[in-house]
Amino acid sequence: MRFSVIIPVYNRPSEVVELLESLSRQTYTDFEVLIVDDGSEITCATEVKAFKHGLDLTYHFQPNTGQGFARNKGMELARGAYFVFFDSDCVVPPDYLKILLEAIQNRSLDAHGGPDDADVSFSDWQKAMNVSMTSFLTTGGIRGKMKNPANYQARGYNMGFSREVYERLGGFIHPNMAEDIEISMRIKKAGFRLELIAEASVFHRRKNSLKSFLRQSFQFGRNRVFIRRFHPEAVKWVHLLPVLFLLGLAMIPFLFLLFPTMGLILAGLYGLWTLAVFVSALESLKVGLLAILTSYGQLLGYGMGIIRECWFPEKRG
């Protein structure tokens, strides 16, 4: 089977180098790579050119359309039987495509999603962000740590589907708001088999500052509500937990004033949760402390995003 690896890029040439280096070390070699430079002011054309001799590589520059539509352009240009999508800040382990091929064949998959993790070489800040984005304590296991792989909703940083899926259903329908979750749900509704391949993990080298991480978490909350326009069942109880987390934290000062015992109990529960996050991230003292910061930021940002999108929904395009 020939894979088409599709990578949308926007102003991140240094990341592309690291990703292409990892792809050049794949043990399974029947694949092409399509870089869609989505209107970057700092293009990666020079960086991509350096890999032309080692990879079957296509570089396409276009005006900015958003990552979802950039992926669509990649599929238009692709020649493979199965499309694989990575974000530009990912690093792919050498056996990724080999593992993917075996899972597709052994499990008769039409589509897949895979988890992300932090490599040992990543900074303490990147490791802390990884904890807050992947821990059961913060995301409930929805990003790759679930028992039933058929329940997984693939994410754009590590996902893929067959050419048959694309030809029947089309591509991503929104440039940058939960377009990956939407197409995952559409794929399943059409009767195709999409599952989590837990072994097909990537290293996700997030470059967020605290400000951009909070903004991203806020946007993720908005995205979850936004996707209900296409799939009303998209919001489950687990997605509302960050709202409860936000409201509970805001209530603590008032409970201390009105019902001190209740305030003490609630504050104690948050304290226990905070300790659990710290212990789960205790690769080092610094990572544990930073994980507390990113975990609170992730949940509060996500909760505020849900509330914002419920009260002031994104206008229909």
Short mmCIF file of C-alpha atoms in Angstrom, two decimals:
data_model
loop_
_atom_site.label_atom_id
_atom_site.label_comp_id
_atom_site.label_asym_id
_atom_site.label_seq_id
_atom_site.Cartn_x
_atom_site.Cartn_y
_atom_site.Cartn_z
CA MET A 1 0.00 0.00 0.00
CA ARG A 2 1.25 3.46 -0.90
CA PHE A 3 0.75 6.18 1.71
CA SER A 4 0.38 9.88 1.00
CA VAL A 5 1.65 11.86 3.99
CA ILE A 6 0.03 15.30 3.98
CA ILE A 7 1.40 18.14 6.11
CA PRO A 8 -0.14 21.63 6.25
CA VAL A 9 2.41 24.27 7.25
CA TYR A 10 2.11 27.89 8.30
CA ASN A 11 5.23 29.89 9.20
CA ARG A 12 7.09 26.95 10.77
CA PRO A 13 10.05 26.03 8.56
CA SER A 14 12.24 24.72 11.40
CA GLU A 15 9.53 22.29 12.51
CA VAL A 16 9.19 20.94 8.99
CA VAL A 17 12.87 20.03 8.95
CA GLU A 18 12.54 17.90 12.08
CA LEU A 19 9.39 16.21 10.78
CA LEU A 20 10.92 15.45 7.37
CA GLU A 21 14.03 14.07 9.05
CA SER A 22 11.85 11.65 11.00
CA LEU A 23 9.97 10.64 7.85
CA SER A 24 13.25 9.97 6.05
CA ARG A 25 14.02 7.34 8.70
CA GLN A 26 10.83 5.31 8.22
CA THR A 27 11.35 1.56 7.97
CA TYR A 28 8.41 1.30 5.55
CA THR A 29 9.30 3.33 2.47
CA ASP A 30 6.36 3.14 0.05
CA PHE A 31 5.06 6.65 0.65
CA GLU A 32 5.07 10.18 -0.70
CA VAL A 33 5.10 13.43 1.26
CA LEU A 34 3.05 16.49 0.34
CA ILE A 35 3.87 19.79 2.05
CA VAL A 36 1.10 22.36 1.67
CA ASP A 37 2.53 25.76 2.61
CA ASP A 38 -0.64 27.62 3.53
CA GLY A 39 0.17 31.24 2.76
CA SER A 40 3.21 31.44 5.03
CA GLU A 41 5.09 34.72 5.29
CA ILE A 42 8.13 32.62 6.23
CA THR A 43 7.95 29.76 3.76
CA CYS A 44 9.65 26.39 4.08
CA ALA A 45 10.52 26.03 0.39
CA THR A 46 14.28 26.07 1.00
CA GLU A 47 14.06 23.60 3.87
CA VAL A 48 11.89 21.21 1.85
CA LYS A 49 14.24 21.34 -1.13
CA ALA A 50 17.02 19.81 0.97
CA PHE A 51 14.98 16.58 1.29
CA LYS A 52 14.07 16.19 -2.39
CA HIS A 53 16.67 13.48 -3.00
CA GLY A 54 15.77 11.38 0.02
CA LEU A 55 11.97 11.52 -0.11
CA ASP A 56 9.26 11.42 -2.77
CA LEU A 57 8.35 14.99 -1.95
CA THR A 58 5.91 17.57 -3.34
CA TYR A 59 5.88 21.19 -2.17
CA HIS A 60 2.81 23.33 -2.86
CA PHE A 61 2.40 26.97 -1.88
CA GLN A 62 -1.06 28.55 -1.80
CA PRO A 63 -2.83 31.59 -0.32
CA ASN A 64 -3.87 31.05 3.28
CA THR A 65 -7.05 28.98 3.61
CA GLY A 66 -6.69 27.30 7.02
CA GLN A 67 -5.33 23.89 7.94
CA GLY A 68 -8.46 21.90 7.05
CA PHE A 69 -8.59 23.23 3.51
CA ALA A 70 -4.81 22.91 3.18
CA ARG A 71 -5.21 19.21 3.92
CA ASN A 72 -7.90 19.06 1.23
CA LYS A 73 -5.43 20.49 -1.28
CA GLY A 74 -2.95 17.84 -0.27
CA MET A 75 -5.51 15.13 -1.00
CA GLU A 76 -6.20 16.65 -4.42
CA LEU A 77 -2.50 16.32 -5.24
CA ALA A 78 -1.98 12.92 -3.61
CA ARG A 79 -1.35 9.70 -5.53
CA GLY A 80 -1.47 7.19 -2.69
CA ALA A 81 -4.20 4.77 -1.61
CA TYR A 82 -4.25 5.99 1.99
CA PHE A 83 -3.81 9.53 3.32
CA VAL A 84 -1.90 10.22 6.55
CA PHE A 85 -2.01 13.64 8.23
CA PHE A 86 0.50 15.14 10.63
CA ASP A 87 0.84 18.59 12.10
CA SER A 88 4.14 20.28 11.34
CA ASP A 89 5.21 20.20 15.01
CA CYS A 90 5.16 16.40 15.17
CA VAL A 91 8.06 13.95 15.04
CA VAL A 92 7.28 10.46 13.71
CA PRO A 93 8.97 7.34 15.17
CA PRO A 94 10.78 5.14 12.58
CA ASP A 95 8.25 2.28 12.66
CA TYR A 96 5.13 4.45 12.45
CA LEU A 97 4.13 3.61 8.86
CA LYS A 98 5.03 -0.06 9.33
CA ILE A 99 2.78 -0.22 12.41
CA LEU A 100 0.04 1.65 10.57
CA LEU A 101 0.10 -0.70 7.58
CA GLU A 102 -0.10 -3.80 9.79
CA ALA A 103 -3.02 -2.36 11.78
CA ILE A 104 -4.94 -1.37 8.64
CA GLN A 105 -4.53 -4.84 7.16
CA ASN A 106 -5.06 -6.87 10.34
CA ARG A 107 -8.04 -4.84 11.60
CA SER A 108 -9.60 -3.98 8.21
CA LEU A 109 -9.50 -0.25 8.97
CA ASP A 110 -10.68 2.49 6.65
CA ALA A 111 -9.42 5.28 8.89
CA HIS A 112 -7.36 5.75 12.01
CA GLY A 113 -6.20 8.12 14.69
CA GLY A 114 -3.17 7.88 16.90
CA PRO A 115 -2.05 9.39 20.22
CA ASP A 116 0.66 11.95 20.88
CA ASP A 117 3.35 12.05 23.53
CA ALA A 118 6.44 13.98 24.62
CA ASP A 119 9.91 12.71 23.80
CA VAL A 120 12.54 12.58 26.55
CA SER A 121 14.45 15.33 24.72
CA PHE A 122 11.59 17.83 24.98
CA SER A 123 11.74 20.82 27.32
CA ASP A 124 10.12 20.71 30.76
CA TRP A 125 7.44 23.10 29.51
CA GLN A 126 6.61 20.84 26.55
CA LYS A 127 6.43 17.81 28.84
CA ALA A 128 4.07 19.68 31.18
CA MET A 129 1.80 20.64 28.28
CA ASN A 130 1.79 17.03 27.17
CA VAL A 131 0.62 15.94 30.63
CA SER A 132 -2.24 18.43 30.64
CA MET A 133 -3.34 17.44 27.12
CA THR A 134 -3.15 13.66 27.53
CA SER A 135 -3.70 12.81 31.20
CA PHE A 136 -6.89 11.08 32.29
CA LEU A 137 -7.05 13.68 35.08
CA THR A 138 -7.52 16.49 32.56
CA THR A 139 -9.01 15.05 29.38
CA GLY A 140 -10.69 11.89 30.63
CA GLY A 141 -8.67 9.73 28.26
CA ILE A 142 -10.31 11.05 25.08
CA ARG A 143 -6.94 11.76 23.43
CA GLY A 144 -5.73 8.20 22.99
CA LYS A 145 -6.13 6.43 26.34
CA MET A 146 -9.48 4.70 25.98
CA LYS A 147 -10.33 1.02 26.30
CA ASN A 148 -12.48 0.74 23.17
CA PRO A 149 -10.47 1.93 20.14
CA ALA A 150 -13.68 2.26 18.08
CA ASN A 151 -14.80 5.16 20.29
CA TYR A 152 -11.87 7.32 19.31
CA GLN A 153 -12.32 10.58 17.44
CA ALA A 154 -9.16 11.16 15.43
CA ARG A 155 -7.26 14.44 15.70
CA GLY A 156 -5.54 16.22 12.83
CA TYR A 157 -2.05 16.03 14.31
CA ASN A 158 -2.08 12.22 13.80
CA MET A 159 -4.83 10.69 11.71
CA GLY A 160 -5.62 9.29 8.29
CA PHE A 161 -8.14 7.62 6.01
CA SER A 162 -8.32 5.79 2.72
CA ARG A 163 -8.77 7.29 -0.70
CA GLU A 164 -12.14 5.51 -0.84
CA VAL A 165 -13.30 7.45 2.22
CA TYR A 166 -12.21 10.71 0.60
CA GLU A 167 -13.89 9.94 -2.73
CA ARG A 168 -17.18 9.05 -1.04
CA LEU A 169 -17.32 11.70 1.68
CA GLY A 170 -15.09 14.52 0.49
CA GLY A 171 -12.58 16.30 2.67
CA PHE A 172 -12.61 18.60 5.67
CA ILE A 173 -15.54 21.01 5.75
CA HIS A 174 -14.09 23.81 7.88
CA PRO A 175 -10.65 25.45 7.77
CA ASN A 176 -9.84 25.46 11.48
CA MET A 177 -12.72 24.65 13.87
CA ALA A 178 -12.91 20.98 14.89
CA GLU A 179 -12.68 19.91 11.27
CA ASP A 180 -10.82 16.76 12.33
CA ILE A 181 -13.48 15.70 14.84
CA GLU A 182 -16.24 16.46 12.33
CA ILE A 183 -14.76 14.25 9.63
CA SER A 184 -14.11 11.49 12.18
CA MET A 185 -17.79 11.47 13.07
CA ARG A 186 -18.83 11.63 9.41
CA ILE A 187 -16.59 8.67 8.58
CA LYS A 188 -18.17 6.51 11.27
CA LYS A 189 -21.72 7.51 10.35
CA ALA A 190 -21.03 6.44 6.76
CA GLY A 191 -20.21 2.93 7.98
CA PHE A 192 -16.43 3.09 7.60
CA ARG A 193 -14.22 1.62 10.29
CA LEU A 194 -12.18 4.20 12.19
CA GLU A 195 -10.25 3.16 15.28
CA LEU A 196 -7.47 4.30 17.55
CA ILE A 197 -4.12 2.66 16.82
CA ALA A 198 -2.46 3.15 20.18
CA GLU A 199 0.93 2.00 18.90
CA ALA A 200 0.93 4.60 16.10
CA SER A 201 1.99 7.43 18.37
CA VAL A 202 3.84 10.62 17.44
CA PHE A 203 5.97 12.98 19.48
CA HIS A 204 4.21 16.35 19.57
CA ARG A 205 6.69 19.19 20.05
CA ARG A 206 4.29 21.97 20.99
CA LYS A 207 5.85 25.45 20.75
CA ASN A 208 3.20 27.25 22.78
CA SER A 209 3.88 30.02 25.23
CA LEU A 210 1.56 30.12 28.25
CA LYS A 211 -0.55 32.77 26.51
CA SER A 212 -0.89 30.80 23.28
CA PHE A 213 -1.57 27.58 25.21
CA LEU A 214 -4.45 29.24 27.06
CA ARG A 215 -5.76 30.66 23.80
CA GLN A 216 -5.55 27.23 22.17
CA SER A 217 -7.40 25.59 25.07
CA PHE A 218 -10.09 28.26 24.84
CA GLN A 219 -10.42 27.57 21.11
CA PHE A 220 -10.70 23.82 21.71
CA GLY A 221 -13.67 24.47 24.00
CA ARG A 222 -15.31 26.63 21.35
CA ASN A 223 -14.67 23.98 18.73
CA ARG A 224 -16.46 21.29 20.71
CA VAL A 225 -19.67 23.33 20.85
CA PHE A 226 -19.28 24.53 17.26
CA ILE A 227 -19.25 20.97 15.92
CA ARG A 228 -22.81 20.43 17.19
CA ARG A 229 -23.99 22.30 14.09
CA PHE A 230 -23.05 19.24 12.06
CA HIS A 231 -23.36 16.52 14.71
CA PRO A 232 -25.74 17.39 17.57
CA GLU A 233 -24.49 14.43 19.59
CA ALA A 234 -20.90 15.73 19.57
CA VAL A 235 -21.02 17.13 23.11
CA LYS A 236 -20.96 14.44 25.81
CA TRP A 237 -20.95 14.83 29.57
CA VAL A 238 -17.17 14.42 29.69
CA HIS A 239 -16.77 17.53 27.53
CA LEU A 240 -18.68 19.60 30.08
CA LEU A 241 -16.41 18.69 33.01
CA PRO A 242 -14.13 21.70 32.39
CA VAL A 243 -17.16 23.99 32.79
CA LEU A 244 -17.94 22.36 36.14
CA PHE A 245 -14.27 22.68 37.07
CA LEU A 246 -14.36 26.39 36.25
CA LEU A 247 -17.62 27.04 38.10
CA GLY A 248 -16.52 25.02 41.13
CA LEU A 249 -13.28 26.96 41.42
CA ALA A 250 -15.15 30.26 41.14
CA MET A 251 -17.56 29.19 43.89
CA ILE A 252 -14.94 28.46 46.54
CA PRO A 253 -14.57 32.06 47.86
CA PHE A 254 -18.35 32.49 48.13
CA LEU A 255 -18.78 29.15 49.88
CA PHE A 256 -16.14 30.10 52.43
CA LEU A 257 -18.17 33.23 53.19
CA LEU A 258 -21.62 31.61 53.24
CA PHE A 259 -20.99 27.94 54.03
CA PRO A 260 -17.44 27.57 55.36
CA THR A 261 -17.57 23.80 55.76
CA MET A 262 -18.69 23.28 52.17
CA GLY A 263 -16.04 25.71 51.00
CA LEU A 264 -13.37 23.79 52.88
CA ILE A 265 -14.53 20.47 51.42
CA LEU A 266 -14.56 21.81 47.87
CA ALA A 267 -11.15 23.44 48.29
CA GLY A 268 -9.85 20.14 49.64
CA LEU A 269 -11.09 18.29 46.56
CA TYR A 270 -9.28 20.74 44.28
CA GLY A 271 -6.21 20.29 46.45
CA LEU A 272 -6.33 16.52 46.04
CA TRP A 273 -6.76 16.85 42.28
CA THR A 274 -3.81 19.24 42.14
CA LEU A 275 -1.68 16.78 44.09
CA ALA A 276 -2.71 13.95 41.76
CA VAL A 277 -1.65 16.00 38.71
CA PHE A 278 1.67 16.82 40.36
CA VAL A 279 2.39 13.18 41.20
CA SER A 280 1.37 11.95 37.73
CA ALA A 281 3.83 14.40 36.14
CA LEU A 282 6.65 13.88 38.59
CA GLU A 283 9.38 13.18 36.06
CA SER A 284 11.05 16.10 37.78
CA LEU A 285 9.98 18.68 40.34
CA LYS A 286 9.84 21.36 37.66
CA VAL A 287 7.70 19.30 35.27
CA GLY A 288 5.31 18.47 38.11
CA LEU A 289 4.89 22.14 39.07
CA LEU A 290 4.54 23.28 35.47
CA ALA A 291 1.96 20.51 34.84
CA ILE A 292 -0.21 22.00 37.60
CA LEU A 293 -0.10 25.34 35.79
CA THR A 294 -0.84 23.89 32.35
CA SER A 295 -3.56 21.58 33.67
CA TYR A 296 -5.42 24.41 35.36
CA GLY A 297 -4.93 26.53 32.25
CA GLN A 298 -6.14 23.77 29.94
CA LEU A 299 -9.34 23.09 31.90
CA LEU A 300 -10.19 26.72 32.63
CA GLY A 301 -9.50 27.78 29.04
CA TYR A 302 -11.55 24.91 27.63
CA GLY A 303 -14.43 25.64 30.01
CA MET A 304 -14.46 29.33 29.10
CA GLY A 305 -14.40 28.40 25.42
CA ILE A 306 -17.50 26.22 25.83
CA ILE A 307 -19.34 28.99 27.67
CA ARG A 308 -18.32 31.59 25.10
CA GLU A 309 -19.46 29.51 22.13
CA CYS A 310 -22.77 28.71 23.82
CA TRP A 311 -23.52 32.38 24.50
CA PHE A 312 -21.87 33.96 21.45
CA PRO A 313 -21.66 31.29 18.74
CA GLU A 314 -19.41 31.63 15.73
CA LYS A 315 -21.31 33.11 12.80
CA ARG A 316 -22.06 30.75 9.99
CA GLY A 317 -19.73 31.22 7.06
#
